[in-house]
Amino acid sequence: MAVLETRSEITPAVSNQYPNYVIGVLFMLTMLNFLDRQIITILAEPVKQDLGLSDTQIGLMTGLSFAIFYTTLAIPVAALADKWNRSRIIAISIAIWSAMTVFCGLAANFTQLFLARVGVGIGEAGSGPASHSLIADLFPPERRAGALGILGMSIPIGAFIAYAGGGWIVERFDWRIAFFMAGLPGIIIALVVWFTVRDPRGNIPLAQAFKRDPSKISLKEALRTLSAKPAYWHLVAAGILVQFVAYGIASFYGSLFVRVHNMGYGELGWKLGIMVGLSGALGAWLGGKAGDRFGSLRATLPLVLTSLVMLVSVPGMILALYAPSGNLAMLLLAIPTFAATFYYGPNFSAIQRLASDETRAMAVAIYLLLAGIIGLGIGPVFVGMLSDMFSSDLSDSAALQRALAWLALFNIWAGFHFWRAARRLQD
């Protein structure tokens, strides 16, 4: 009896410790996720010089190559994560994207680098849905938001390490070494997940996981339901445009400061990391707070406020592009960076309000698919093509400044759609 009492006393402690252990592991892998995703930004200029790439190719390498499968695989992998062993999905995903990050460092030409980045996107498509699903099972509702909040903190940390660490390494060693050092730790984390993280569902046969669940709404049915809600499509359009601008400028951060301000990669890395981390985190936090506070007064107010933030970001971004010093440019770039994350809370909150219980998950998935393909995939390519086009009459630095200035105007378009979504919510 004494033994049984001792075990019953120990079991709650173990059960509390294990979810905390899992969230720690997921924190590390999500941090590596964004490190491997973003490090290409700080390395773009030395890669371009070494491999003789154009700005269009830089845009393809940083945006479209990653987005092709990252966005299109998100929905089927999320569906698989609802049925199969999520620990296995996460471990396989991180092993793929980490190995492909290492292969980026081995690339000898544009085609090899493009294909390696495609592989990074394939791997990263699987970790997010499975991680969120696993947290939902391991943590009770009263602890779930806090667990997801901890996971969310890993994103700016990963971006900071990508910029600061990547800049330091490329300045002292080589861009290839930066890719190696970014990718190799993920192989270790993949093994840790495979052998130490258990899925509460147990071992489910893969063949069983692929059987269709008739109780789940199909993509076609969800589209039919959502097509009758114009406000939803205004929110989708606004989100696409915000990401179009955000990923477009992020892909050329390094090139902008190196070409225009002759900033060293080490200095650029830590300054860019601090700017993106602080302004991005502040934007997301204030956007969520504003959404809760003003949304309780009137559902349309957060969207109207987001529309105004988008408009203010345009002159801020243009002033940053033509600032006389690199430090002032970095400070002013905090304005569009703030706007790029401020929209997140109000936008997703409104989408959840519009969607029914049956279409809520699919409404978010459809949005992420379209925003990823167009925003992440085409935004950087758009900037690169414009820069190459303007370079026939301007220097490389002036051509890139003009291309990014044109990009800034798309936030006016995004603001329009937020405003229209607010108007349609009133209908």
Short mmCIF file of C-alpha atoms in Angstrom, two decimals:
data_model
loop_
_atom_site.label_atom_id
_atom_site.label_comp_id
_atom_site.label_asym_id
_atom_site.label_seq_id
_atom_site.Cartn_x
_atom_site.Cartn_y
_atom_site.Cartn_z
CA MET A 1 0.00 0.00 0.00
CA ALA A 2 2.84 2.34 0.83
CA VAL A 3 4.33 1.71 -2.57
CA LEU A 4 1.03 2.45 -4.27
CA GLU A 5 0.63 5.70 -2.34
CA THR A 6 4.16 6.74 -3.26
CA ARG A 7 3.52 6.12 -6.93
CA SER A 8 0.26 8.05 -6.86
CA GLU A 9 2.10 10.98 -5.31
CA ILE A 10 4.83 10.87 -7.91
CA THR A 11 2.60 10.48 -10.96
CA PRO A 12 1.11 14.03 -10.93
CA ALA A 13 4.59 15.54 -10.69
CA VAL A 14 5.81 13.45 -13.62
CA SER A 15 2.70 14.28 -15.65
CA ASN A 16 3.27 17.98 -14.99
CA GLN A 17 6.97 17.83 -15.81
CA TYR A 18 6.57 15.97 -19.08
CA PRO A 19 4.41 18.58 -20.88
CA ASN A 20 6.88 21.24 -19.74
CA TYR A 21 9.69 19.15 -21.21
CA VAL A 22 7.81 18.83 -24.49
CA ILE A 23 7.14 22.57 -24.72
CA GLY A 24 10.85 23.15 -24.15
CA VAL A 25 11.74 20.82 -27.03
CA LEU A 26 9.09 22.41 -29.27
CA PHE A 27 10.44 25.84 -28.33
CA MET A 28 13.88 24.81 -29.57
CA LEU A 29 12.64 23.32 -32.83
CA THR A 30 10.38 26.31 -33.60
CA MET A 31 13.31 28.63 -32.92
CA LEU A 32 15.41 26.58 -35.37
CA ASN A 33 12.48 26.64 -37.81
CA PHE A 34 12.60 30.43 -38.06
CA LEU A 35 16.38 30.51 -37.88
CA ASP A 36 16.68 28.26 -40.94
CA ARG A 37 13.87 30.12 -42.70
CA GLN A 38 15.21 33.65 -42.15
CA ILE A 39 18.97 33.22 -42.36
CA ILE A 40 18.81 33.43 -46.15
CA THR A 41 17.85 37.10 -45.75
CA ILE A 42 21.13 38.17 -44.17
CA LEU A 43 23.12 35.95 -46.54
CA ALA A 44 21.42 37.07 -49.75
CA GLU A 45 23.99 39.68 -50.77
CA PRO A 46 27.14 37.53 -50.32
CA VAL A 47 25.36 34.62 -52.03
CA LYS A 48 24.48 36.90 -54.93
CA GLN A 49 28.06 38.09 -55.31
CA ASP A 50 29.56 34.61 -55.03
CA LEU A 51 27.18 32.81 -57.39
CA GLY A 52 26.59 35.76 -59.74
CA LEU A 53 22.82 35.97 -59.20
CA SER A 54 20.36 38.67 -60.22
CA ASP A 55 17.90 40.33 -57.83
CA THR A 56 15.11 38.35 -59.50
CA GLN A 57 16.93 35.14 -58.62
CA ILE A 58 17.41 36.40 -55.06
CA GLY A 59 13.63 36.90 -54.87
CA LEU A 60 12.99 33.42 -56.24
CA MET A 61 15.49 31.90 -53.83
CA THR A 62 14.18 33.63 -50.71
CA GLY A 63 10.46 33.57 -51.48
CA LEU A 64 8.95 31.37 -54.15
CA SER A 65 11.31 28.41 -53.68
CA PHE A 66 10.33 28.18 -50.02
CA ALA A 67 6.63 28.93 -50.51
CA ILE A 68 5.90 26.40 -53.27
CA PHE A 69 5.53 23.42 -50.96
CA TYR A 70 5.47 25.16 -47.57
CA THR A 71 2.01 26.53 -48.37
CA THR A 72 0.55 23.73 -50.50
CA LEU A 73 1.58 20.96 -48.08
CA ALA A 74 0.26 22.74 -44.99
CA ILE A 75 -3.35 21.55 -45.38
CA PRO A 76 -2.68 17.83 -46.10
CA VAL A 77 0.02 17.63 -43.42
CA ALA A 78 -2.33 19.29 -40.92
CA ALA A 79 -4.97 16.70 -41.81
CA LEU A 80 -2.41 13.91 -41.31
CA ALA A 81 -1.41 15.40 -37.94
CA ASP A 82 -5.04 15.03 -36.81
CA LYS A 83 -4.78 11.26 -37.30
CA TRP A 84 -1.17 10.01 -37.14
CA ASN A 85 1.73 10.16 -34.67
CA ARG A 86 2.60 13.84 -34.34
CA SER A 87 6.01 13.23 -32.78
CA ARG A 88 7.03 11.28 -35.86
CA ILE A 89 5.74 14.03 -38.17
CA ILE A 90 7.69 16.69 -36.25
CA ALA A 91 10.91 14.66 -36.15
CA ILE A 92 10.75 13.86 -39.88
CA SER A 93 9.95 17.49 -40.70
CA ILE A 94 12.85 19.00 -38.77
CA ALA A 95 15.27 16.39 -40.16
CA ILE A 96 14.24 17.33 -43.71
CA TRP A 97 14.46 21.09 -43.33
CA SER A 98 17.72 20.93 -41.36
CA ALA A 99 19.39 18.66 -43.93
CA MET A 100 18.20 20.93 -46.73
CA THR A 101 19.59 23.99 -44.92
CA VAL A 102 22.97 22.24 -44.89
CA PHE A 103 22.57 21.49 -48.62
CA CYS A 104 22.05 25.24 -49.18
CA GLY A 105 25.64 25.67 -48.03
CA LEU A 106 26.79 23.08 -50.58
CA ALA A 107 25.02 24.70 -53.56
CA ALA A 108 27.27 25.57 -56.49
CA ASN A 109 24.70 27.41 -58.60
CA PHE A 110 21.22 28.96 -58.51
CA THR A 111 19.36 25.76 -59.47
CA GLN A 112 20.91 23.75 -56.63
CA LEU A 113 20.22 26.53 -54.13
CA PHE A 114 16.63 26.90 -55.34
CA LEU A 115 15.97 23.16 -54.96
CA ALA A 116 17.56 23.13 -51.49
CA ARG A 117 15.26 25.97 -50.43
CA VAL A 118 12.31 24.01 -51.81
CA GLY A 119 13.37 21.21 -49.48
CA VAL A 120 13.48 23.59 -46.52
CA GLY A 121 9.89 24.60 -47.30
CA ILE A 122 8.78 20.96 -47.55
CA GLY A 123 10.23 20.20 -44.13
CA GLU A 124 8.87 23.27 -42.38
CA ALA A 125 5.34 22.63 -43.69
CA GLY A 126 4.96 19.74 -41.25
CA SER A 127 6.12 21.06 -37.90
CA GLY A 128 3.64 23.85 -37.10
CA PRO A 129 0.28 22.01 -37.34
CA ALA A 130 1.61 18.93 -35.53
CA SER A 131 3.22 21.02 -32.75
CA HIS A 132 0.03 22.99 -32.06
CA SER A 133 -2.04 19.80 -32.07
CA LEU A 134 0.35 18.09 -29.66
CA ILE A 135 0.23 21.04 -27.25
CA ALA A 136 -3.57 20.94 -27.27
CA ASP A 137 -3.47 17.33 -26.04
CA LEU A 138 -0.71 17.78 -23.47
CA PHE A 139 -2.00 20.97 -21.81
CA PRO A 140 -5.46 21.56 -20.29
CA PRO A 141 -7.44 24.55 -21.60
CA GLU A 142 -6.45 26.77 -18.67
CA ARG A 143 -2.73 26.30 -19.49
CA ARG A 144 -2.95 26.05 -23.28
CA ALA A 145 -2.73 29.76 -24.14
CA GLY A 146 0.34 30.14 -21.94
CA ALA A 147 2.01 27.16 -23.62
CA LEU A 148 1.31 28.56 -27.08
CA GLY A 149 2.57 31.95 -25.90
CA ILE A 150 5.87 30.37 -24.88
CA LEU A 151 6.06 28.69 -28.28
CA GLY A 152 5.36 32.02 -29.99
CA MET A 153 8.27 33.65 -28.16
CA SER A 154 10.65 31.35 -30.04
CA ILE A 155 9.83 33.06 -33.35
CA PRO A 156 11.51 36.47 -32.74
CA ILE A 157 14.38 34.70 -30.96
CA GLY A 158 14.93 32.51 -34.01
CA ALA A 159 14.82 35.56 -36.29
CA PHE A 160 17.27 37.42 -34.04
CA ILE A 161 19.74 34.52 -34.10
CA ALA A 162 19.37 34.26 -37.87
CA TYR A 163 20.22 37.93 -38.41
CA ALA A 164 22.82 38.42 -35.66
CA GLY A 165 24.47 35.01 -35.92
CA GLY A 166 24.32 34.88 -39.70
CA GLY A 167 25.83 38.34 -40.02
CA TRP A 168 28.64 37.52 -37.58
CA ILE A 169 29.50 34.23 -39.29
CA VAL A 170 29.45 35.55 -42.85
CA GLU A 171 31.68 38.47 -41.88
CA ARG A 172 34.27 36.25 -40.21
CA PHE A 173 34.00 33.05 -42.22
CA ASP A 174 31.73 32.39 -45.22
CA TRP A 175 28.05 32.24 -46.12
CA ARG A 176 28.32 28.48 -46.59
CA ILE A 177 29.52 28.04 -43.00
CA ALA A 178 26.47 30.02 -41.83
CA PHE A 179 24.14 27.54 -43.56
CA PHE A 180 26.03 24.57 -42.06
CA MET A 181 25.86 25.97 -38.54
CA ALA A 182 22.16 26.81 -38.92
CA GLY A 183 21.19 23.36 -40.20
CA LEU A 184 23.22 20.89 -38.15
CA PRO A 185 21.59 21.49 -34.71
CA GLY A 186 18.22 20.50 -36.17
CA ILE A 187 19.45 16.98 -36.86
CA ILE A 188 20.13 16.58 -33.14
CA ILE A 189 16.72 17.99 -32.16
CA ALA A 190 15.03 15.62 -34.65
CA LEU A 191 16.62 12.65 -32.86
CA VAL A 192 15.57 14.06 -29.48
CA VAL A 193 11.96 14.37 -30.65
CA TRP A 194 11.93 10.89 -32.21
CA PHE A 195 13.23 9.12 -29.12
CA THR A 196 11.93 11.21 -26.20
CA VAL A 197 8.66 12.92 -27.21
CA ARG A 198 5.65 10.59 -27.00
CA ASP A 199 2.34 11.22 -28.72
CA PRO A 200 -0.54 10.71 -26.24
CA ARG A 201 -2.45 8.89 -29.00
CA GLY A 202 0.14 6.14 -29.08
CA ASN A 203 1.29 4.40 -32.27
CA ILE A 204 -1.32 4.68 -35.01
CA PRO A 205 -0.77 2.76 -38.30
CA LEU A 206 0.00 5.14 -41.15
CA ALA A 207 -2.49 3.38 -43.46
CA GLN A 208 -5.28 4.06 -40.98
CA ALA A 209 -4.34 7.73 -40.81
CA PHE A 210 -4.93 8.16 -44.55
CA LYS A 211 -8.55 6.99 -44.37
CA ARG A 212 -10.96 9.85 -45.02
CA ASP A 213 -13.11 11.01 -42.10
CA PRO A 214 -16.65 11.69 -43.43
CA SER A 215 -17.38 13.93 -40.44
CA LYS A 216 -14.77 16.50 -41.59
CA ILE A 217 -15.85 19.28 -43.94
CA SER A 218 -14.11 19.26 -47.32
CA LEU A 219 -12.20 22.15 -48.85
CA LYS A 220 -14.86 22.49 -51.58
CA GLU A 221 -17.67 22.70 -49.03
CA ALA A 222 -15.76 25.24 -46.95
CA LEU A 223 -15.16 27.43 -50.01
CA ARG A 224 -18.85 27.28 -50.90
CA THR A 225 -19.82 28.44 -47.40
CA LEU A 226 -17.19 31.17 -47.15
CA SER A 227 -17.89 32.52 -50.65
CA ALA A 228 -21.12 34.01 -49.31
CA LYS A 229 -19.16 36.18 -46.83
CA PRO A 230 -17.47 39.11 -48.63
CA ALA A 231 -15.89 40.37 -45.39
CA TYR A 232 -13.89 37.14 -45.17
CA TRP A 233 -12.38 37.64 -48.62
CA HIS A 234 -11.50 41.26 -47.82
CA LEU A 235 -9.62 39.95 -44.77
CA VAL A 236 -7.84 37.36 -46.91
CA ALA A 237 -6.89 40.02 -49.47
CA ALA A 238 -5.61 42.34 -46.73
CA GLY A 239 -3.51 39.59 -45.17
CA ILE A 240 -2.04 38.63 -48.55
CA LEU A 241 -0.99 42.22 -49.21
CA VAL A 242 0.52 42.68 -45.74
CA GLN A 243 2.65 39.57 -46.24
CA PHE A 244 3.46 40.63 -49.81
CA VAL A 245 5.09 43.78 -48.42
CA ALA A 246 6.60 42.16 -45.32
CA TYR A 247 8.31 39.29 -47.12
CA GLY A 248 9.24 41.48 -50.06
CA ILE A 249 11.26 43.88 -47.95
CA ALA A 250 12.57 41.21 -45.55
CA SER A 251 14.16 39.32 -48.43
CA PHE A 252 16.25 42.39 -49.29
CA TYR A 253 17.09 43.73 -45.82
CA GLY A 254 20.72 42.70 -46.15
CA SER A 255 21.09 43.95 -49.71
CA LEU A 256 19.56 47.33 -48.80
CA PHE A 257 21.93 48.11 -45.94
CA VAL A 258 25.02 46.71 -47.63
CA ARG A 259 24.45 48.50 -50.94
CA VAL A 260 23.08 51.81 -49.68
CA HIS A 261 24.86 52.28 -46.34
CA ASN A 262 27.91 50.02 -46.75
CA MET A 263 27.07 48.39 -43.42
CA GLY A 264 29.16 45.38 -42.38
CA TYR A 265 27.37 42.07 -42.00
CA GLY A 266 28.23 41.72 -38.31
CA GLU A 267 26.84 45.15 -37.44
CA LEU A 268 23.85 44.65 -39.74
CA GLY A 269 23.00 41.30 -38.20
CA TRP A 270 22.65 42.35 -34.58
CA LYS A 271 20.97 45.68 -35.38
CA LEU A 272 18.50 44.03 -37.73
CA GLY A 273 17.82 41.27 -35.22
CA ILE A 274 17.03 43.73 -32.44
CA MET A 275 14.86 45.91 -34.69
CA VAL A 276 12.82 43.02 -36.08
CA GLY A 277 12.54 41.23 -32.75
CA LEU A 278 11.42 44.24 -30.70
CA SER A 279 9.16 46.00 -33.21
CA GLY A 280 7.66 42.74 -34.47
CA ALA A 281 6.92 41.45 -30.97
CA LEU A 282 5.51 44.83 -29.89
CA GLY A 283 3.30 45.02 -32.97
CA ALA A 284 1.84 41.55 -32.41
CA TRP A 285 1.29 42.21 -28.68
CA LEU A 286 -0.34 45.63 -29.14
CA GLY A 287 -2.41 44.38 -32.09
CA GLY A 288 -3.82 41.60 -29.93
CA LYS A 289 -4.46 43.92 -26.99
CA ALA A 290 -6.11 46.53 -29.20
CA GLY A 291 -8.22 43.83 -30.83
CA ASP A 292 -9.52 42.66 -27.45
CA ARG A 293 -10.04 46.15 -26.02
CA PHE A 294 -11.69 47.85 -29.00
CA GLY A 295 -13.40 44.70 -30.22
CA SER A 296 -15.34 44.55 -26.96
CA LEU A 297 -16.75 47.99 -27.80
CA ARG A 298 -17.48 47.34 -31.47
CA ALA A 299 -16.37 44.46 -33.69
CA THR A 300 -15.33 46.77 -36.53
CA LEU A 301 -13.02 49.06 -34.54
CA PRO A 302 -9.92 46.79 -34.56
CA LEU A 303 -10.08 46.53 -38.35
CA VAL A 304 -10.46 50.30 -38.76
CA LEU A 305 -7.45 50.82 -36.48
CA THR A 306 -5.45 48.25 -38.46
CA SER A 307 -6.33 50.08 -41.66
CA LEU A 308 -4.90 53.30 -40.19
CA VAL A 309 -1.73 51.51 -39.06
CA MET A 310 -1.22 50.25 -42.62
CA LEU A 311 -1.54 53.76 -44.01
CA VAL A 312 0.97 55.19 -41.51
CA SER A 313 3.46 52.45 -42.38
CA VAL A 314 3.77 53.66 -45.98
CA PRO A 315 5.55 57.01 -45.36
CA GLY A 316 7.55 55.33 -42.59
CA MET A 317 8.88 52.72 -45.00
CA ILE A 318 9.65 55.20 -47.78
CA LEU A 319 11.48 57.53 -45.37
CA ALA A 320 13.49 54.53 -44.15
CA LEU A 321 14.53 53.63 -47.69
CA TYR A 322 15.94 57.11 -48.37
CA ALA A 323 17.26 57.88 -44.88
CA PRO A 324 20.72 59.54 -44.86
CA SER A 325 22.20 57.05 -42.41
CA GLY A 326 21.94 53.34 -41.75
CA ASN A 327 20.96 53.82 -38.09
CA LEU A 328 18.10 56.16 -38.96
CA ALA A 329 16.96 53.78 -41.71
CA MET A 330 16.94 50.90 -39.23
CA LEU A 331 14.92 52.94 -36.74
CA LEU A 332 12.35 53.97 -39.36
CA LEU A 333 12.02 50.40 -40.66
CA ALA A 334 10.57 49.53 -37.26
CA ILE A 335 7.35 51.27 -38.43
CA PRO A 336 6.47 48.89 -41.31
CA THR A 337 7.78 45.95 -39.24
CA PHE A 338 5.40 46.93 -36.44
CA ALA A 339 2.53 47.14 -38.93
CA ALA A 340 3.40 43.74 -40.43
CA THR A 341 2.62 42.02 -37.10
CA PHE A 342 -0.02 44.40 -35.66
CA TYR A 343 -2.64 43.12 -38.10
CA TYR A 344 -2.31 39.52 -36.93
CA GLY A 345 -4.65 39.59 -33.93
CA PRO A 346 -7.44 41.74 -35.39
CA ASN A 347 -7.34 39.87 -38.71
CA PHE A 348 -7.53 36.33 -37.32
CA SER A 349 -10.04 37.34 -34.68
CA ALA A 350 -12.36 38.68 -37.39
CA ILE A 351 -11.87 35.53 -39.48
CA GLN A 352 -12.84 33.37 -36.49
CA ARG A 353 -15.89 35.58 -35.93
CA LEU A 354 -17.03 35.11 -39.52
CA ALA A 355 -16.41 31.37 -39.77
CA SER A 356 -18.78 28.74 -38.41
CA ASP A 357 -17.66 25.89 -36.18
CA GLU A 358 -17.51 23.62 -39.23
CA THR A 359 -15.42 26.01 -41.34
CA ARG A 360 -13.21 27.69 -38.71
CA ALA A 361 -10.08 25.58 -39.20
CA MET A 362 -10.46 25.50 -42.97
CA ALA A 363 -11.03 29.28 -43.12
CA VAL A 364 -7.63 29.81 -41.50
CA ALA A 365 -6.00 27.15 -43.70
CA ILE A 366 -7.34 28.74 -46.90
CA TYR A 367 -6.09 32.14 -45.77
CA LEU A 368 -2.62 30.79 -44.93
CA LEU A 369 -2.43 28.96 -48.24
CA LEU A 370 -3.23 32.04 -50.35
CA ALA A 371 -1.19 34.44 -48.22
CA GLY A 372 1.77 32.10 -48.36
CA ILE A 373 1.70 31.55 -52.11
CA ILE A 374 1.19 35.19 -53.06
CA GLY A 375 2.75 37.04 -50.12
CA LEU A 376 5.73 34.84 -49.30
CA GLY A 377 6.08 33.34 -52.77
CA ILE A 378 5.63 36.32 -55.08
CA GLY A 379 6.46 39.34 -52.90
CA PRO A 380 10.25 38.85 -52.99
CA VAL A 381 10.18 37.99 -56.70
CA PHE A 382 8.22 41.18 -57.43
CA VAL A 383 10.87 43.30 -55.69
CA GLY A 384 13.71 41.48 -57.44
CA MET A 385 12.17 41.90 -60.89
CA LEU A 386 11.49 45.60 -60.31
CA SER A 387 15.04 46.13 -59.06
CA ASP A 388 16.53 44.41 -62.11
CA MET A 389 14.26 46.48 -64.38
CA PHE A 390 15.25 49.78 -62.73
CA SER A 391 18.95 48.88 -62.76
CA SER A 392 19.12 49.62 -66.49
CA ASP A 393 18.90 53.35 -65.62
CA LEU A 394 20.02 53.43 -61.97
CA SER A 395 22.77 52.03 -59.77
CA ASP A 396 22.07 48.74 -57.98
CA SER A 397 21.43 50.57 -54.70
CA ALA A 398 19.11 53.20 -56.21
CA ALA A 399 17.24 50.53 -58.21
CA LEU A 400 16.57 48.51 -55.06
CA GLN A 401 15.41 51.61 -53.17
CA ARG A 402 12.93 52.47 -55.92
CA ALA A 403 11.63 48.89 -56.11
CA LEU A 404 11.03 48.80 -52.35
CA ALA A 405 9.36 52.21 -52.47
CA TRP A 406 6.88 50.84 -54.99
CA LEU A 407 6.35 47.86 -52.72
CA ALA A 408 5.46 50.14 -49.79
CA LEU A 409 2.39 51.41 -51.67
CA PHE A 410 0.76 47.98 -51.44
CA ASN A 411 0.11 48.66 -47.75
CA ILE A 412 -2.37 51.35 -48.87
CA TRP A 413 -4.21 48.62 -50.75
CA ALA A 414 -4.10 46.43 -47.64
CA GLY A 415 -5.55 49.27 -45.56
CA PHE A 416 -8.40 49.58 -48.05
CA HIS A 417 -9.33 45.92 -47.63
CA PHE A 418 -9.25 46.16 -43.82
CA TRP A 419 -11.58 49.16 -44.06
CA ARG A 420 -13.90 47.33 -46.48
CA ALA A 421 -13.93 44.26 -44.23
CA ALA A 422 -15.03 46.49 -41.33
CA ARG A 423 -17.81 47.94 -43.46
CA ARG A 424 -19.03 44.49 -44.56
CA LEU A 425 -19.06 43.23 -40.97
CA GLN A 426 -21.73 45.85 -40.32
CA ASP A 427 -23.94 44.56 -43.15
#
